[in-house]
Amino acid sequence: MMDCNYRKFLLCFFLLCAWFSLSSVSSFGEETTRYGAVVICSEEQSADPASVLPELSFLEGAQNEGWRLLTGDAFSGFDSHRFFFTIEASKANLPAPKVKVKWEGVKIARVLGAKEAFESTDDGVIFTLNSPKAPTGSFTEVSIGAVKLGVFHNWNVRVVGPYRDDPYPETQVKAQLNYMLAALEVCRAYGWTESAAPDFVDHINLYGFETNFPNGHRDYPPHFHIMLAWDGWKAANVGHYLLDADGNIIKNNFWSLHEDVEKFHQRDKITPYVDKTDRVVFETKILPDGSGLIFSKLGASDEFLMRAGEKGAADSVEVVSRASNSNGDWKKVCDVKASDDAEHGFFVSTATYPDGTVQKVEFRYDPDTGAKL
């Protein structure tokens, strides 16, 4: 990989050139049309594509429509795997333009956001855009009964936005997966993975975080989500469990969208999750030292604790249980290990129980989009 400072210089230079050559961003309030695309490099390259400036030009009359490149990490950039860009014109409902991307010496494998197959040239590719924004996210959602597991596929090559200047959060990326899959096993114990029609309204989301700032989504600092949701995203209870550099839980930034409030729940404080009927479905509480999270269903005979394994939460998370509202000893339920190969598109997690039972979640996906294969 190339030197980080040199890479930053090249990106700034590229964006500055684009800014002056393609005009400035339209003023606030104007009617506009936007399109975006992602040009993906081939794995076989003689040089790092991040050291070569991509060039964008408009074809077949599109030059007269006033198209311009939008700058900033939310819209445009490039690295050793891809060139993503967003264009805008100050007119509404314009047809998508045909463009040429010249990337000297770089082999192009695919284009995301193109209307049809791209045309290869000696020095780049030609295509017509088709997406209203650059499809830069890589996300897979798996429904397991009333639980939706959402995995954001983090890869250090694609780091953009607020994560760019920090050391890559490898520990937190691994820890959030283990905590999410441990929470899935708690939901399994409560019977919520057996049916899409549970004893509450409506479903639980277990999501991670993403480091590639897709379309300006600032998923920062590192965290995992536990949500109770209904009616789409209009009325969700959204817990953001922030992680420190060791993968311990710092606090819960809790959003109640149906009440339009945000609360900051520190360690050792109970967070109730309330459904559409105003019923408290479950509660969570972070351990005082941040090493785990208690997860309890109201009225259930047992409560559960998800805590870091012997080598830390980035290596594994242990699920233990005891009688609800007691100070009894915790008993082993299972050990959870999750892994996501974002470069090659393979996710696997195992929950190993003392009796030898193994619960596995495993899938292959398109590394550039997250679509299941």
XYZ file of C-alpha atoms in Angstrom:
373
model
C 0.000 0.000 0.000
C 1.143 3.526 -0.698
C 2.146 6.049 1.956
C -0.949 7.444 3.708
C 0.100 11.102 3.500
C 0.860 10.814 -0.219
C -2.523 9.191 -0.764
C -4.241 12.073 1.042
C -2.330 14.556 -1.115
C -3.451 12.824 -4.301
C -7.063 12.750 -3.191
C -7.026 16.452 -2.283
C -5.354 17.285 -5.590
C -7.904 15.265 -7.547
C -10.857 16.864 -5.807
C -9.411 20.354 -6.151
C -8.886 19.878 -9.887
C -12.417 18.538 -10.269
C -13.797 21.472 -8.315
C -12.325 24.067 -10.671
C -12.842 22.145 -13.900
C -16.457 21.151 -13.297
C -17.686 24.267 -11.446
C -18.826 24.674 -7.876
C -21.704 23.022 -6.053
C -25.084 24.558 -6.724
C -26.466 27.057 -4.260
C -28.852 25.956 -1.535
C -32.469 25.563 -2.572
C -32.000 25.049 -6.328
C -33.736 22.184 -8.071
C -31.104 19.642 -8.977
C -30.527 16.206 -10.468
C -27.896 13.852 -9.096
C -26.371 10.582 -10.207
C -23.535 8.498 -8.828
C -21.444 5.453 -9.635
C -18.617 3.295 -8.326
C -15.873 2.039 -10.634
C -14.270 -1.127 -9.245
C -10.684 -2.114 -10.037
C -9.625 -5.581 -11.096
C -7.705 -7.573 -8.490
C -4.823 -7.942 -10.947
C -2.991 -4.606 -11.053
C 0.635 -3.828 -11.774
C 0.490 -0.694 -9.623
C -1.645 0.657 -6.793
C -4.660 2.402 -8.403
C -4.646 4.869 -5.481
C -1.469 6.384 -6.969
C -3.191 7.238 -10.275
C -5.677 10.103 -10.584
C -8.971 9.055 -12.240
C -10.408 11.543 -14.737
C -14.119 12.027 -15.388
C -15.545 13.532 -18.576
C -19.066 13.876 -20.040
C -20.066 12.595 -23.483
C -22.759 13.061 -26.142
C -24.045 16.516 -25.291
C -23.994 16.124 -21.529
C -21.280 18.800 -21.386
C -23.986 21.393 -22.055
C -26.197 20.383 -19.135
C -23.942 21.938 -16.509
C -22.980 18.695 -14.799
C -20.374 19.049 -12.088
C -18.620 16.733 -9.670
C -19.632 16.998 -6.019
C -16.633 17.062 -3.715
C -16.104 15.684 -0.233
C -15.957 12.177 1.206
C -19.735 11.800 1.135
C -19.756 12.156 -2.655
C -16.458 11.420 -4.405
C -13.075 9.796 -3.821
C -10.808 6.912 -4.768
C -8.565 4.280 -3.247
C -6.735 1.133 -4.317
C -10.038 -0.700 -4.921
C -12.505 1.815 -6.362
C -13.325 5.279 -7.665
C -16.697 6.592 -6.491
C -18.237 9.844 -7.622
C -21.436 11.889 -7.535
C -22.444 14.456 -10.158
C -25.071 17.182 -10.026
C -26.769 19.629 -12.385
C -28.942 22.613 -11.458
C -32.007 21.344 -13.292
C -34.622 18.862 -12.135
C -35.309 15.475 -13.716
C -32.461 15.475 -16.207
C -31.773 12.157 -17.966
C -28.659 10.348 -16.847
C -25.566 11.376 -18.800
C -23.035 9.138 -20.502
C -19.577 9.547 -19.021
C -16.041 8.352 -19.505
C -13.750 7.461 -16.634
C -10.088 7.477 -17.607
C -7.897 5.691 -15.083
C -4.507 5.357 -16.703
C -3.000 1.863 -16.368
C -5.855 0.539 -14.198
C -7.930 -2.496 -15.173
C -11.662 -2.064 -14.499
C -13.620 -5.099 -13.303
C -17.124 -3.628 -12.908
C -19.171 -0.464 -12.563
C -21.911 -0.062 -9.947
C -24.658 2.416 -10.766
C -24.436 2.002 -14.545
C -27.545 1.662 -16.711
C -26.064 -1.240 -18.632
C -22.749 -2.985 -19.243
C -19.812 -0.589 -19.523
C -17.736 -0.169 -22.667
C -13.991 -0.661 -22.251
C -11.524 1.662 -23.936
C -7.731 1.668 -24.094
C -7.515 3.943 -21.064
C -10.786 3.525 -19.157
C -14.516 2.826 -19.415
C -17.631 4.475 -20.870
C -21.118 4.061 -19.421
C -24.448 5.775 -18.754
C -25.284 6.418 -15.120
C -28.428 4.981 -13.584
C -28.274 5.502 -9.799
C -29.356 8.707 -7.976
C -26.350 8.297 -5.652
C -23.055 6.461 -5.624
C -23.736 2.915 -4.315
C -20.810 2.873 -1.877
C -22.362 0.865 0.960
C -21.762 -2.834 1.599
C -24.425 -4.267 3.898
C -26.196 -7.602 4.381
C -29.379 -8.130 6.390
C -30.473 -11.600 7.484
C -33.904 -12.196 9.026
C -34.054 -14.880 11.718
C -37.587 -15.001 13.072
C -38.363 -11.613 14.633
C -34.683 -10.629 14.580
C -32.928 -8.842 11.750
C -29.161 -9.206 11.787
C -27.469 -6.364 9.897
C -23.787 -6.730 8.998
C -21.842 -3.772 7.594
C -18.806 -5.086 5.743
C -15.820 -3.069 6.925
C -12.554 -3.195 4.982
C -9.582 -0.960 5.789
C -9.051 -0.183 2.083
C -12.467 1.532 1.897
C -12.116 3.729 4.985
C -13.498 7.229 4.352
C -14.941 10.126 6.325
C -14.455 10.396 10.102
C -12.484 7.131 10.243
C -9.888 8.275 7.703
C -7.528 9.996 10.124
C -7.871 7.481 12.979
C -6.053 4.151 13.236
C -8.281 1.527 11.639
C -10.584 0.242 14.455
C -9.811 -3.440 13.935
C -10.566 -4.373 17.555
C -13.935 -2.613 17.584
C -14.886 -4.054 14.176
C -14.363 -7.568 15.547
C -15.954 -6.844 18.946
C -19.167 -5.421 17.501
C -19.705 -8.578 15.442
C -19.246 -10.788 18.496
C -21.632 -8.692 20.593
C -24.270 -8.688 17.831
C -24.153 -12.455 17.438
C -24.179 -12.950 21.212
C -27.336 -10.814 21.344
C -28.789 -13.097 18.667
C -28.280 -16.068 20.990
C -30.075 -14.231 23.804
C -32.961 -13.600 21.415
C -32.860 -17.297 20.524
C -33.134 -18.216 24.223
C -36.192 -15.990 24.556
C -37.827 -17.634 21.536
C -37.708 -14.582 19.296
C -35.828 -16.318 16.480
C -38.516 -18.996 16.079
C -41.258 -16.808 14.635
C -41.640 -13.561 12.723
C -44.726 -12.887 14.909
C -43.346 -12.596 18.461
C -45.109 -11.519 21.652
C -44.309 -7.845 21.012
C -44.531 -5.222 18.263
C -42.688 -5.640 15.855
C -39.063 -6.812 15.471
C -35.511 -6.460 16.814
C -32.587 -5.131 14.781
C -29.028 -6.139 15.683
C -26.745 -3.938 13.579
C -23.077 -3.070 13.510
C -21.339 0.091 12.281
C -19.652 1.042 9.014
C -16.331 2.766 8.383
C -16.737 3.745 4.713
C -19.028 6.798 5.176
C -21.495 5.788 2.416
C -23.272 8.868 1.064
C -22.297 10.791 4.179
C -23.612 8.350 6.797
C -21.480 9.258 9.824
C -21.481 5.992 11.763
C -18.923 7.228 14.301
C -17.427 6.428 16.802
C -17.368 2.566 16.743
C -20.471 0.915 18.200
C -23.108 -1.760 17.741
C -26.873 -1.329 17.700
C -29.695 -3.064 19.518
C -33.058 -1.757 18.291
C -36.734 -2.428 18.830
C -38.573 -1.214 15.736
C -41.958 -1.002 14.049
C -43.484 0.967 11.164
C -40.151 1.067 9.406
C -37.752 3.585 10.932
C -40.484 5.931 12.140
C -40.821 4.582 15.661
C -37.667 2.722 16.599
C -35.867 2.466 19.923
C -32.230 2.637 18.832
C -29.408 1.790 21.209
C -25.879 2.777 20.156
C -23.433 0.877 22.370
C -20.153 2.749 21.997
C -16.909 0.768 22.156
C -13.478 1.840 23.372
C -10.144 0.819 21.845
C -10.213 -2.491 23.767
C -13.744 -3.369 22.682
C -15.329 -2.523 26.034
C -18.696 -0.750 26.109
C -18.451 2.918 27.075
C -22.112 3.949 27.144
C -25.400 3.719 25.264
C -26.541 6.668 23.161
C -30.249 5.781 23.090
C -32.649 7.301 20.578
C -36.391 6.916 21.000
C -37.684 8.064 17.630
C -41.378 7.704 18.503
C -40.818 9.986 21.514
C -38.298 12.147 19.635
C -35.784 12.055 22.487
C -32.123 11.156 22.831
C -30.768 9.840 26.112
C -27.232 9.033 27.182
C -27.245 5.954 29.371
C -23.970 5.466 31.188
C -22.669 2.198 32.567
C -24.781 0.481 35.239
C -27.956 2.261 34.137
C -31.016 0.402 32.807
C -32.230 1.143 29.273
C -35.870 0.056 28.693
C -37.057 -0.807 25.163
C -40.750 -0.015 24.721
C -42.895 -1.233 21.815
C -45.837 0.354 20.012
C -48.244 -0.605 22.805
C -46.062 1.185 25.409
C -45.062 -2.165 26.850
C -41.486 -2.625 28.055
C -40.280 -5.636 26.053
C -36.717 -5.907 27.327
C -34.029 -3.959 29.164
C -30.264 -3.686 28.909
C -27.607 -2.570 31.382
C -23.887 -2.086 30.767
C -21.583 -3.570 33.396
C -19.751 -0.970 35.500
C -16.390 -1.845 33.920
C -17.803 -1.977 30.383
C -16.867 -5.632 29.901
C -20.390 -6.776 29.099
C -24.093 -6.087 28.720
C -27.028 -7.535 30.672
C -30.025 -8.292 28.446
C -33.312 -9.209 30.161
C -36.862 -9.809 28.934
C -39.479 -8.485 31.306
C -41.370 -11.303 33.018
C -38.897 -13.999 31.935
C -37.466 -16.433 34.452
C -33.867 -15.869 33.309
C -31.714 -12.902 32.424
C -28.568 -12.990 30.296
C -25.167 -11.375 30.291
C -23.031 -10.957 27.171
C -19.457 -10.407 28.311
C -16.006 -10.314 26.773
C -14.233 -13.660 26.542
C -10.887 -14.386 28.198
C -8.966 -12.757 25.332
C -11.316 -9.778 25.012
C -14.497 -9.043 23.094
C -12.607 -8.842 19.784
C -11.770 -12.535 20.132
C -15.062 -13.832 21.524
C -18.086 -12.969 23.647
C -19.455 -15.329 26.285
C -23.190 -15.574 27.017
C -24.146 -16.540 30.591
C -27.453 -16.611 32.452
C -29.008 -16.608 35.914
C -32.445 -16.254 37.495
C -33.965 -12.839 36.814
C -33.592 -10.174 39.494
C -31.202 -12.317 41.490
C -27.615 -12.010 42.582
C -26.902 -15.646 41.782
C -23.909 -16.993 39.932
C -23.836 -16.722 36.177
C -23.922 -20.052 34.292
C -22.382 -20.622 30.853
C -24.792 -20.610 27.929
C -22.446 -20.431 24.943
C -19.318 -18.874 23.448
C -19.705 -16.732 20.355
C -17.126 -16.061 17.648
C -17.901 -14.117 14.476
C -15.742 -13.287 11.478
C -16.335 -11.196 8.365
C -13.964 -11.356 5.375
C -15.044 -8.125 3.702
C -12.458 -8.384 0.942
C -13.680 -11.761 -0.323
C -17.305 -11.676 0.845
C -17.641 -14.386 3.486
C -19.318 -14.107 6.899
C -19.455 -16.859 9.522
C -20.307 -16.981 13.213
C -20.541 -19.882 15.632
C -22.212 -20.092 19.020
C -20.850 -23.155 20.811
C -22.905 -24.591 23.699
C -21.575 -26.785 26.549
C -23.512 -29.824 25.250
C -21.744 -29.603 21.897
C -24.574 -27.866 20.049
C -23.383 -25.254 17.552
C -25.589 -22.485 16.172
C -24.067 -21.117 12.981
C -24.832 -18.100 10.809
C -22.968 -18.250 7.525
C -23.334 -16.582 4.144
C -21.396 -15.417 1.101
C -22.008 -12.010 -0.386
C -20.910 -9.557 -3.043
C -18.017 -7.663 -1.345
C -18.892 -4.412 -3.128
C -22.633 -4.331 -2.313
C -23.299 -6.867 0.448
C -25.916 -8.662 -1.688
C -26.177 -12.305 -0.607
C -24.903 -14.838 -3.110
